[in-house]
mmCIF file of C-alpha atoms in Angstrom:
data_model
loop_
_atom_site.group_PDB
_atom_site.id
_atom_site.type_symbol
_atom_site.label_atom_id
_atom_site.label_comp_id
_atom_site.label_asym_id
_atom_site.label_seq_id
_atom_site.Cartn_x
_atom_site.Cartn_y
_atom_site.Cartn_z
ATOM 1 C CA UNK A 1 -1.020 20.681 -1.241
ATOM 2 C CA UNK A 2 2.294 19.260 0.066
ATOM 3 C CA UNK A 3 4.113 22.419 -0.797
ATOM 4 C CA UNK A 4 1.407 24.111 0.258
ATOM 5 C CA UNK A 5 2.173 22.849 3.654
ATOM 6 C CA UNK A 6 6.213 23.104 3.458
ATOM 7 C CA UNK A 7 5.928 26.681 2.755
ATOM 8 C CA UNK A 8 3.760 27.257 6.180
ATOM 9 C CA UNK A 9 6.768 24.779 7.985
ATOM 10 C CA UNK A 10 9.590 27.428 6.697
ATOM 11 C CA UNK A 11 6.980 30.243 7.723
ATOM 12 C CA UNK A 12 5.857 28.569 11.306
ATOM 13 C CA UNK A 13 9.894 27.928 11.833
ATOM 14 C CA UNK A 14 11.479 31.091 10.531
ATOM 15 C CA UNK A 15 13.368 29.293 8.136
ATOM 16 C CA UNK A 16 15.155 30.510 5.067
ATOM 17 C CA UNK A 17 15.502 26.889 3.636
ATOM 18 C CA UNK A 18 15.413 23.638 4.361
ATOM 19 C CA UNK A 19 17.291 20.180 3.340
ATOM 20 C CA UNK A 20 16.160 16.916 2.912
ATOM 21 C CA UNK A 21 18.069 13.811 3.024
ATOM 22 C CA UNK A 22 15.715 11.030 4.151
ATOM 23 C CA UNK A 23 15.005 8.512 1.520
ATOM 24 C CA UNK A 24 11.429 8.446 2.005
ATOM 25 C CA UNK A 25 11.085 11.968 2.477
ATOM 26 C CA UNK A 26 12.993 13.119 -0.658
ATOM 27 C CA UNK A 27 10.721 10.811 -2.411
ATOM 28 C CA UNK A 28 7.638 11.814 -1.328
ATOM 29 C CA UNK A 29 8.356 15.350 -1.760
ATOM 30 C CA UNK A 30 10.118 15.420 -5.349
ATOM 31 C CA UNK A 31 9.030 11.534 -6.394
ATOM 32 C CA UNK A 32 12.173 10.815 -7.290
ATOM 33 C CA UNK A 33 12.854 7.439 -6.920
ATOM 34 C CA UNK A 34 17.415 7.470 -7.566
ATOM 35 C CA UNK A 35 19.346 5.984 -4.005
ATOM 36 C CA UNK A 36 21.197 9.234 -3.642
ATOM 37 C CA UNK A 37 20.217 13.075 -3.576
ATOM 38 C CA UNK A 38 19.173 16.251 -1.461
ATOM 39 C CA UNK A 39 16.512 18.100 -1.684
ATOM 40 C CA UNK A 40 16.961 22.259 -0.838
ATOM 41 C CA UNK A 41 13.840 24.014 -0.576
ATOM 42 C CA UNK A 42 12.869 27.555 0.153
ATOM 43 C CA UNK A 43 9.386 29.670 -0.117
ATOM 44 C CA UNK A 44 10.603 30.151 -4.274
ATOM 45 C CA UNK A 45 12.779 27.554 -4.955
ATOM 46 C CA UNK A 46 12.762 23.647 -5.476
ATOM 47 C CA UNK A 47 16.210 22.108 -5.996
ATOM 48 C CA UNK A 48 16.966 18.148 -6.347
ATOM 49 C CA UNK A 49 20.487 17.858 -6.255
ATOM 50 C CA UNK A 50 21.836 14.627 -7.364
ATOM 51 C CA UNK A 51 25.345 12.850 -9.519
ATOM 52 C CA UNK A 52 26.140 12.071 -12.819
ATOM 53 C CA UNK A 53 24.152 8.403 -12.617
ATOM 54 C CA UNK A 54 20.773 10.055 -11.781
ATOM 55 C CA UNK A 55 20.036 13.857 -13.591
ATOM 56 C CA UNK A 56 18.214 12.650 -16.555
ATOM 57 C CA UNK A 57 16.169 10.031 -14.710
ATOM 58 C CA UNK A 58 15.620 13.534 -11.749
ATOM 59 C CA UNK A 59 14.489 15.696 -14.439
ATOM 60 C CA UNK A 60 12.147 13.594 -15.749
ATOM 61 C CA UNK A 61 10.773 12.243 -12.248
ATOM 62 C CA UNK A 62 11.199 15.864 -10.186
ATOM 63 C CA UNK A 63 9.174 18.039 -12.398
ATOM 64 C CA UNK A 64 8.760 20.310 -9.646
ATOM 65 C CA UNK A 65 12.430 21.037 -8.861
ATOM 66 C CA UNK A 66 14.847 21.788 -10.668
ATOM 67 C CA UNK A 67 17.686 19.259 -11.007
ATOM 68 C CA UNK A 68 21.602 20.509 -9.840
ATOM 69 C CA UNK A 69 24.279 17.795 -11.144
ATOM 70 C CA UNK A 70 26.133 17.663 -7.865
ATOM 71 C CA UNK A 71 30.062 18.040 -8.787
ATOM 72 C CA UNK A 72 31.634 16.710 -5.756
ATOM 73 C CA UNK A 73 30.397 15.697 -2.188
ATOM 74 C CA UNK A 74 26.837 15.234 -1.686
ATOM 75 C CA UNK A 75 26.997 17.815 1.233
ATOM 76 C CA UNK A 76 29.493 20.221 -0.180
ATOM 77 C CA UNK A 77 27.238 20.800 -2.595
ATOM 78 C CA UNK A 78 24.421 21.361 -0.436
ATOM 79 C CA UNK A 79 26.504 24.032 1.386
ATOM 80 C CA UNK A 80 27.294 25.429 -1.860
ATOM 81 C CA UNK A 81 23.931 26.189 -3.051
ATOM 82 C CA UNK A 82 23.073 27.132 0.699
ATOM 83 C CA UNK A 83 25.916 30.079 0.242
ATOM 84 C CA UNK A 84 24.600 30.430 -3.047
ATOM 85 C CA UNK A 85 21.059 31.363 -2.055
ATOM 86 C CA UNK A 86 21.847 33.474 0.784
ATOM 87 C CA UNK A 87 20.189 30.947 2.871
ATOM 88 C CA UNK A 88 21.192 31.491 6.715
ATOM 89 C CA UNK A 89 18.396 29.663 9.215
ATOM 90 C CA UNK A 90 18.262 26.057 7.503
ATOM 91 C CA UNK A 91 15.782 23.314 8.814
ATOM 92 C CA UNK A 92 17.014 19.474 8.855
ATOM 93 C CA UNK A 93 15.695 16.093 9.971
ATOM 94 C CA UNK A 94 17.070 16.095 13.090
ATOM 95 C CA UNK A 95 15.909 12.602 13.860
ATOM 96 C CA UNK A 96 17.138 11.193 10.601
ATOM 97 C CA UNK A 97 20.877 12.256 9.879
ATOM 98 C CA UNK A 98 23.634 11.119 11.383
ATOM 99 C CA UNK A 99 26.258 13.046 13.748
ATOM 100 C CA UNK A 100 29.192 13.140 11.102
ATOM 101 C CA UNK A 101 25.891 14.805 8.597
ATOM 102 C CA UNK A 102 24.920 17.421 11.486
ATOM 103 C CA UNK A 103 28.794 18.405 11.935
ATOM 104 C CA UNK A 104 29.211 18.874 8.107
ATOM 105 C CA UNK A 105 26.319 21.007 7.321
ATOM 106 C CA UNK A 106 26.700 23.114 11.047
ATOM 107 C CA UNK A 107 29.990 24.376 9.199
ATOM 108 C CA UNK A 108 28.235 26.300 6.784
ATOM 109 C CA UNK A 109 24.273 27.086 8.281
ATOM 110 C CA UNK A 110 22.636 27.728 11.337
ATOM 111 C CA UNK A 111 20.793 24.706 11.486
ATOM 112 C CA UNK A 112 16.529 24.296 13.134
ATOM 113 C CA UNK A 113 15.371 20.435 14.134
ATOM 114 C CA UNK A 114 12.201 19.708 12.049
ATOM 115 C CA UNK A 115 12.822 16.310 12.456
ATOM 116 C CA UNK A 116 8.971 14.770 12.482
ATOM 117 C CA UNK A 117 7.624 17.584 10.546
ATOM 118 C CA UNK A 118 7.723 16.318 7.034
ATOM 119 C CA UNK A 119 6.346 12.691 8.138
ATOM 120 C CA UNK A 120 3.382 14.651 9.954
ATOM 121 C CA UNK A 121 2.863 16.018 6.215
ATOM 122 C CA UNK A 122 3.085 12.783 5.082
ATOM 123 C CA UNK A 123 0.327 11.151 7.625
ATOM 124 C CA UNK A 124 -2.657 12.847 4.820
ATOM 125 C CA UNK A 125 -2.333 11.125 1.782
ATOM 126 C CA UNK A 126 -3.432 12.529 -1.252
ATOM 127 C CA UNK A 127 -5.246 10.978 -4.063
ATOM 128 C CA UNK A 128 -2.827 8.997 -6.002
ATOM 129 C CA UNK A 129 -1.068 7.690 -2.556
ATOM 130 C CA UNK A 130 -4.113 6.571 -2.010
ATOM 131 C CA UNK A 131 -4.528 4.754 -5.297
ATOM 132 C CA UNK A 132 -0.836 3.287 -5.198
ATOM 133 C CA UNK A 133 -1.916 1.958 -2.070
ATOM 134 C CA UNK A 134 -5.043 0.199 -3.001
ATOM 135 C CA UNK A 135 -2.792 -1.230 -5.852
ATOM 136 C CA UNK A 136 -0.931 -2.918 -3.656
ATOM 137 C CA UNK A 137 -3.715 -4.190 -1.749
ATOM 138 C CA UNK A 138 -5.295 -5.912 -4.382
ATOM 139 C CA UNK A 139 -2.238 -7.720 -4.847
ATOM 140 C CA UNK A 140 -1.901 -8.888 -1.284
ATOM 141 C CA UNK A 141 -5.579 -9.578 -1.299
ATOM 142 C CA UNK A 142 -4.828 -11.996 -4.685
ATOM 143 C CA UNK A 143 -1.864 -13.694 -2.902
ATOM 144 C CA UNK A 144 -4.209 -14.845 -0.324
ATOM 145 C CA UNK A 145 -6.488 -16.146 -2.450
ATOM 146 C CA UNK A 146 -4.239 -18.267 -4.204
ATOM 147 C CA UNK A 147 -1.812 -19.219 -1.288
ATOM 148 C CA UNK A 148 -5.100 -20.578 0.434
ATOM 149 C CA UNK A 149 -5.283 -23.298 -2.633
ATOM 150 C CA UNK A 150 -1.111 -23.971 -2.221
ATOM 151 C CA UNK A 151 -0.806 -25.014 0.990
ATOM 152 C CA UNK A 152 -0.703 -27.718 2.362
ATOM 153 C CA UNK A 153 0.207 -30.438 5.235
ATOM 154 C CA UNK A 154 3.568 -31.598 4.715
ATOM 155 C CA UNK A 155 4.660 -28.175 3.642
ATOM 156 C CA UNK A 156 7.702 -25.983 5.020
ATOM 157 C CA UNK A 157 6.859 -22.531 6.336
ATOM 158 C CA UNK A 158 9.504 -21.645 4.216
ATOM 159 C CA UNK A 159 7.939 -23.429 1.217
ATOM 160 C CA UNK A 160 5.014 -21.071 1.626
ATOM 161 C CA UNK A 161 6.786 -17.768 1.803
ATOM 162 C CA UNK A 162 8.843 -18.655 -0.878
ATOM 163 C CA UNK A 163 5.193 -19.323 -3.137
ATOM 164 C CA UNK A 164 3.897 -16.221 -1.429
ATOM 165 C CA UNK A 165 7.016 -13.864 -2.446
ATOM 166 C CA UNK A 166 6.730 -15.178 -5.907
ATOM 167 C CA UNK A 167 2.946 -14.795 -6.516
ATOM 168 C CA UNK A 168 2.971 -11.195 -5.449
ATOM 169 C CA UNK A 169 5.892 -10.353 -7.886
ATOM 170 C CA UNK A 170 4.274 -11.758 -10.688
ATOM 171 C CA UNK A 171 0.953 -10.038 -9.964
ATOM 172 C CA UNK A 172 2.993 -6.478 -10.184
ATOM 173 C CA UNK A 173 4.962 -6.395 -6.807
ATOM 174 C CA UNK A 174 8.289 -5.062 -7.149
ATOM 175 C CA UNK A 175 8.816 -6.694 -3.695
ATOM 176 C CA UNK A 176 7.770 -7.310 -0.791
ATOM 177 C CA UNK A 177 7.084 -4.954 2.110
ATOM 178 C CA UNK A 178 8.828 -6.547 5.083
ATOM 179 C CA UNK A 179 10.515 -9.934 5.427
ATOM 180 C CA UNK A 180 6.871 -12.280 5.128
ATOM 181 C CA UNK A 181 5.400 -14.080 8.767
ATOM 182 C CA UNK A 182 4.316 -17.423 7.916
ATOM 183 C CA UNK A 183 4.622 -18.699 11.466
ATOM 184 C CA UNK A 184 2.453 -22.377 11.958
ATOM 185 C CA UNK A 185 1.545 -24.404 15.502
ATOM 186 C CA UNK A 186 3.168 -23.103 18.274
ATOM 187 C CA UNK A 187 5.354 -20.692 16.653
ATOM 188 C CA UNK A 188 1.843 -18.744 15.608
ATOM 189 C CA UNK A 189 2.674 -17.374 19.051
ATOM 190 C CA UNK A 190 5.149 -15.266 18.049
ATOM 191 C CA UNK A 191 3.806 -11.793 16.619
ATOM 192 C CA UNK A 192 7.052 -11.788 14.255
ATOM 193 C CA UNK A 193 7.741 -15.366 13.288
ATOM 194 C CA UNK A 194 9.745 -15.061 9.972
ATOM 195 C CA UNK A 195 9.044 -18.255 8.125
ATOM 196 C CA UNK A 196 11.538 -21.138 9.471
ATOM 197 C CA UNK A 197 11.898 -24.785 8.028
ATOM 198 C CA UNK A 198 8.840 -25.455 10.232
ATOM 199 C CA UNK A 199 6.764 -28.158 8.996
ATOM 200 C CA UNK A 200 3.220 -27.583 8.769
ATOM 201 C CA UNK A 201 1.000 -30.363 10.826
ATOM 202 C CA UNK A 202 -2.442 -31.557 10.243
ATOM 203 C CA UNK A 203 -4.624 -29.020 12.963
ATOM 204 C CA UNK A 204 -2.180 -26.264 12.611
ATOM 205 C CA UNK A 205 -3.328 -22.610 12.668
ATOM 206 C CA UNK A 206 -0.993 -20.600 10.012
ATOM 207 C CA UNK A 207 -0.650 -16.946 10.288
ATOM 208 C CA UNK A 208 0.583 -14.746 7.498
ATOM 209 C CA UNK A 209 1.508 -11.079 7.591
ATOM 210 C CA UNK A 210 3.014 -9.974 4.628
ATOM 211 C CA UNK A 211 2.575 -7.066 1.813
ATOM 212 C CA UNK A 212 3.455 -6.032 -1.646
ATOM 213 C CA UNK A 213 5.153 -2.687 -2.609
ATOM 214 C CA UNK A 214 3.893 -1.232 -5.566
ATOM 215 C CA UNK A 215 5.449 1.666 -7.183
ATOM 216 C CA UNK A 216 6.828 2.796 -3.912
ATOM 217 C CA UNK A 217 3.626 2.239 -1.665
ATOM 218 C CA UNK A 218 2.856 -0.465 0.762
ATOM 219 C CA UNK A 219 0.096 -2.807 1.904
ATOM 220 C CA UNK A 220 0.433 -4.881 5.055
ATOM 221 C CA UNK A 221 -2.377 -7.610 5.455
ATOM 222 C CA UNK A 222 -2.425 -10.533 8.269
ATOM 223 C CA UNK A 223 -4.906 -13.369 8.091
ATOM 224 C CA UNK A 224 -4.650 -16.502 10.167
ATOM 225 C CA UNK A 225 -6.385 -20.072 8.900
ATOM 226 C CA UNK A 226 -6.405 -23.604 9.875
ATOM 227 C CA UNK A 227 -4.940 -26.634 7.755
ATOM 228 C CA UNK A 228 -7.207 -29.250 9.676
ATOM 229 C CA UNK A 229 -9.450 -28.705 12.424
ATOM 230 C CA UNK A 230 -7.713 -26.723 15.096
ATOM 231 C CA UNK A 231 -9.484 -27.276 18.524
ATOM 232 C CA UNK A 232 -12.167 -25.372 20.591
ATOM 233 C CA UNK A 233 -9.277 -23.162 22.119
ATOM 234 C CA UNK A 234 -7.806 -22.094 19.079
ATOM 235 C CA UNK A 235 -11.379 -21.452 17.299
ATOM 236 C CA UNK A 236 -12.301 -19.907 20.166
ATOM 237 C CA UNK A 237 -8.960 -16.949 20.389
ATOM 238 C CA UNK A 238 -9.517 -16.567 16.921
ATOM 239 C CA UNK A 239 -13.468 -15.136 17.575
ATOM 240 C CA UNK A 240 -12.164 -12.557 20.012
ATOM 241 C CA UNK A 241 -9.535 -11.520 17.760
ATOM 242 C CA UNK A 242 -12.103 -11.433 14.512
ATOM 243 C CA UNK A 243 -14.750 -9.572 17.136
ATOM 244 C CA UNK A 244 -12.281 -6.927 18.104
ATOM 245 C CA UNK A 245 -10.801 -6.119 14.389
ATOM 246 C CA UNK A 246 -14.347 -5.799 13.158
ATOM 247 C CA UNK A 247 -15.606 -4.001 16.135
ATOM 248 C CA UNK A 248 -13.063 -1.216 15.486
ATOM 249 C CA UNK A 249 -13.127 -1.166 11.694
ATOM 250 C CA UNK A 250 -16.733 -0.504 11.961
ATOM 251 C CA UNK A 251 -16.589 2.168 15.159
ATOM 252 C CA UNK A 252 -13.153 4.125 14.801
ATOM 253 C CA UNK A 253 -13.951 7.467 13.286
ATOM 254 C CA UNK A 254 -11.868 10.709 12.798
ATOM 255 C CA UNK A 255 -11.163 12.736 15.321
ATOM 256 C CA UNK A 256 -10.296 9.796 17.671
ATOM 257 C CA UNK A 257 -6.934 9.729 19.150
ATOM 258 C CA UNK A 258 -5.188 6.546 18.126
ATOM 259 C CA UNK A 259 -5.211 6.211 21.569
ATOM 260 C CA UNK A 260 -9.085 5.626 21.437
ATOM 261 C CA UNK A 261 -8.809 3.716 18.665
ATOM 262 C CA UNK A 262 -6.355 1.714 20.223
ATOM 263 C CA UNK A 263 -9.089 0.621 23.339
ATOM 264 C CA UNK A 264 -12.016 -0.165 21.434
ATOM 265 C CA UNK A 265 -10.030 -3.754 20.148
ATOM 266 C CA UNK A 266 -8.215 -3.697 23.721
ATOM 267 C CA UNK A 267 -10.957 -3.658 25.315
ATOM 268 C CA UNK A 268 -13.002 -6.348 23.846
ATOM 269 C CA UNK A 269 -10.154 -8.782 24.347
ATOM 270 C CA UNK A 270 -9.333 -7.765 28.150
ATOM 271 C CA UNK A 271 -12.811 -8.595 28.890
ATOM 272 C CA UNK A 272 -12.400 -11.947 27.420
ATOM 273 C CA UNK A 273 -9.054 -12.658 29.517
ATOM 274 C CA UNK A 274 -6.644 -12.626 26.943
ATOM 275 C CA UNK A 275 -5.374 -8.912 27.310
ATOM 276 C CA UNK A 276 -2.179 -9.742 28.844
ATOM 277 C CA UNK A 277 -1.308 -11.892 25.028
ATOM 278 C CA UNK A 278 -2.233 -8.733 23.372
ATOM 279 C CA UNK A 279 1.362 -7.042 23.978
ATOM 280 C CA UNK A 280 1.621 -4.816 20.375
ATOM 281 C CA UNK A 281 -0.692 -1.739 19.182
ATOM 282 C CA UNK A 282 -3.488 -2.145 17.391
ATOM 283 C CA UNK A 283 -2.551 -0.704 14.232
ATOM 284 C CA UNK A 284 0.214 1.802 12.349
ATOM 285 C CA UNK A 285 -0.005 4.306 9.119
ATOM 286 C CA UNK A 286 1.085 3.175 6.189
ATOM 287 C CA UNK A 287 2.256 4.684 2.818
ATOM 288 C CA UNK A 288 5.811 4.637 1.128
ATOM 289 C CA UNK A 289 7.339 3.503 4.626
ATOM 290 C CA UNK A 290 5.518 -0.075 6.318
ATOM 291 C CA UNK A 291 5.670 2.026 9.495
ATOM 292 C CA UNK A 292 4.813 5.312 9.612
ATOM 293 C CA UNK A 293 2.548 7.840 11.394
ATOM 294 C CA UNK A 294 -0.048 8.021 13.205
ATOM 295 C CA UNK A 295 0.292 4.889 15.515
ATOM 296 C CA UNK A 296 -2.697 3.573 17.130
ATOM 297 C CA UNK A 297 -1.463 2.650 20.358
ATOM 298 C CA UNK A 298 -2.310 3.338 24.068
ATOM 299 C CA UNK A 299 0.433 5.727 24.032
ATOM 300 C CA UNK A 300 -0.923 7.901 20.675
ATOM 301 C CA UNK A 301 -2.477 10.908 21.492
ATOM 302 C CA UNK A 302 -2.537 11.975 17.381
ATOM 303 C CA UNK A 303 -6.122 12.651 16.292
ATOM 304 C CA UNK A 304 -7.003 10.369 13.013
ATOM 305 C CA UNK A 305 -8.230 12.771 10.256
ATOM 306 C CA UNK A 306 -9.866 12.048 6.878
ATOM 307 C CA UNK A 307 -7.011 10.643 4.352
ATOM 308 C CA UNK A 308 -4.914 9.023 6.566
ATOM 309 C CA UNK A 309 -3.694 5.510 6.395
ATOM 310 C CA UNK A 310 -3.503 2.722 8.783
ATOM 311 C CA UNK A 311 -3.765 -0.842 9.541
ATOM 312 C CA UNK A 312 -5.809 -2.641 12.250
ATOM 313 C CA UNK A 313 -4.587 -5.824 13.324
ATOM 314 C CA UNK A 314 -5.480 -6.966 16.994
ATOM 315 C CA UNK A 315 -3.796 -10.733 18.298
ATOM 316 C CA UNK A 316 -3.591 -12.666 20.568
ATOM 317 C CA UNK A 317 -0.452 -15.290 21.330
ATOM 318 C CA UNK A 318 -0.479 -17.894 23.981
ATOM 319 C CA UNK A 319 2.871 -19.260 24.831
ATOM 320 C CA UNK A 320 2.751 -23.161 23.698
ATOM 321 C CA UNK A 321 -0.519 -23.198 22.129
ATOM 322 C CA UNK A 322 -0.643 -20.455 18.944
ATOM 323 C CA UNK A 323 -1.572 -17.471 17.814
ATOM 324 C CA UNK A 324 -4.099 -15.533 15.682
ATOM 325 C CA UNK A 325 -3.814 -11.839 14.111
ATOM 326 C CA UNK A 326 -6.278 -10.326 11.998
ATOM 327 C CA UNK A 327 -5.130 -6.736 9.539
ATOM 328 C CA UNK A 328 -6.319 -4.717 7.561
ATOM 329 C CA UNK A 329 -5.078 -1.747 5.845
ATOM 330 C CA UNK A 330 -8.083 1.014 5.746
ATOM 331 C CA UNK A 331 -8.354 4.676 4.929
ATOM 332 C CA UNK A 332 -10.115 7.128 7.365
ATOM 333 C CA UNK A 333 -12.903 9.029 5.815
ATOM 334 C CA UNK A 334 -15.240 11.878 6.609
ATOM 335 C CA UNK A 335 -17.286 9.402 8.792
ATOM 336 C CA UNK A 336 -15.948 6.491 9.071
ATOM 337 C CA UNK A 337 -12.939 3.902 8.144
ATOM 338 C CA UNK A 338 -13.198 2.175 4.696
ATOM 339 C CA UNK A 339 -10.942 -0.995 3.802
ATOM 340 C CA UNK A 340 -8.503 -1.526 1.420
ATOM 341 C CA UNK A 341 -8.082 -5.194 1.763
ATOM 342 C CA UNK A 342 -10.844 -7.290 1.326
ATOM 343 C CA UNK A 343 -10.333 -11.133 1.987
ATOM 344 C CA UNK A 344 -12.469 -12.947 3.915
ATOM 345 C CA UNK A 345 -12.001 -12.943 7.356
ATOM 346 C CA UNK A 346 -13.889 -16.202 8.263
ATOM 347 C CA UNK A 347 -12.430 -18.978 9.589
ATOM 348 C CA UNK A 348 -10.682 -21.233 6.791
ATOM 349 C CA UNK A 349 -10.231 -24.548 7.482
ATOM 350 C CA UNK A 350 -8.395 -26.323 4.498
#
């Protein structure tokens, strides 16, 4: 299907080939997994070009290209086989290369911006990104299990990361998605608190957002609980946030904009006066990248269609007091949104 779709890109743009040098990208495309390579494609051809330290491990992982051991520069040999094809009108990831990149390949090709096409490609997964995905859900959804019987008062944020990190690696993470929240007290104000030497107090809320990468796919869960009793307030933000998570996991459908999708968690927490500590969007695809397309957010006028993956995690973060966020990751369907992550949601006091 992805080819599929690359061929109608180098119809749509005239193109006779095009060249891909993002990481993510030249995985997705050839699932090759090596640090270094391009990928050269035209309407009949498929070539992974790649040095000395990578052509067996390409010719085993690309089945669908065929593997040229590059000789010298990465680029020179991209011209090469440009010259080599006959290839004039050349497509490239405008967004993604740098300026020294452009200059060398504009010596050899007239060179098209596709930059965003291939990630629009990306945005429908199919059927074993979807697995890979759900793979690494179940492992965050185990971490929280367990980290909910580790922590304790007394504890360092750090101390909990660390336990957190470990436990997902163990369970089949190669690592972790992002650098882990764990962000306790006042700090759980801050929508990106990386874990600090914090000590965690009796009637602290804790948030965690963190994820496990497995086999190249991400998950990207946030759940929020209380070591002691917390206070009205707290248990109070932390029902507006669970209302307008579950709210739109149960009402988002396809063919909303993520725009749309974006309001129907806004909306609930406006009317409860905490919109102006609601400053992020409510959600982001997912897949071999922790951000990717579509974004749900007021600005998002992409219309969600059945395969596509995204989180939904609404906050809210009040300067002095805390915060609470609620994700997580779920797959759009024919009717609906279904979850990938599945741990509870209620309230845990330990």
């Amino acid at each position: 299907m992805k080819f599929e779709k690359i061929t109608q890109l180098l119809e749509d743009k005239n193109l006779d080939a095009i060249v891909v040098l993002s990481p993510y990208n030249r995985r997705y495309l050839s699932l090759f997994t090596g640090s270094s390579g391009a990928l050269v494609i035209t309407k009949e051809q498929r070539y992974l070009i790649t040095d000395f330290r990578y052509t067996a491990q390409a010719t085993e992982q690309a089945a669908d290209f065929e593997v040229v051991k590059q000789p010298g520069g990465l680029l020179d040999c991209v011209a090469d086989l440009i010259k080599e094809l006959h290839a004039e009108t050349v497509g490239f990831e405008g967004d993604l290369i740098t300026y020294q990149q452009y200059a060398k390949l504009k010596e050899t090709m007239e060179l098209v911006d596709i930059g965003g096409a291939i990630e629009r490609i990306r945005m429908i997964k199919e059927s074993y990104e979807i697995h890979l995905i759900q793979q690494a859900a179940d492992i965050a959804d185990l971490t929280y299990e367990h980290i909910l019987k580790f922590v304790k008062p007394g504890m360092t944020e750090m101390e909990v990361n660390n336990e957190l990190e470990m436990f997902m690696r163990k369970n089949g993470a190669s690592s972790s998605s992002f650098d882990t929240i764990v962000a306790s007290g006042h700090r759980g104000a801050l929508p990106h608190g990386v874990a600090s030497g914090k000590v965690i107090q009796q009637g602290e809320m804790v948030t965690l957002d963190y994820g496990a990468i497995y086999q190249g796919y991400i998950s990207d869960i946030t759940r929020t609980f209380a070591v002691g009793d917390p206070g009205e307030d707290m248990k109070k933000i932390y029902d507006i946030v669970l209302k307008a998570q579950v709210t739109a996991l149960e009402t988002i459908k396809p063919g909303m904009t993520g725009a749309e999708a974006d309001a129907i968690a806004r909306r609930i927490i406006e009317d409860e006066g905490y919109g102006a500590h609601f400053g992020h969007s409510l959600g982001h695809g997912i897949g071999l990248e922790v951000h990717e397309g579509p974004g749900l957010s007021a600005a998002s006028h992409i219309e969600l269609e059945p395969n596509m993956c995204v989180t939904l995690e609404p906050g809210i973060y009040v300067d002095g007091l805390g915060g609470v966020r609620i994700e997580d990751d779920v797959l759009v369907t024919e009717s609906g949104l279904k979850r990938f992550t599945h741990s509870t949601k209620d309230l845990i006091i330990l």
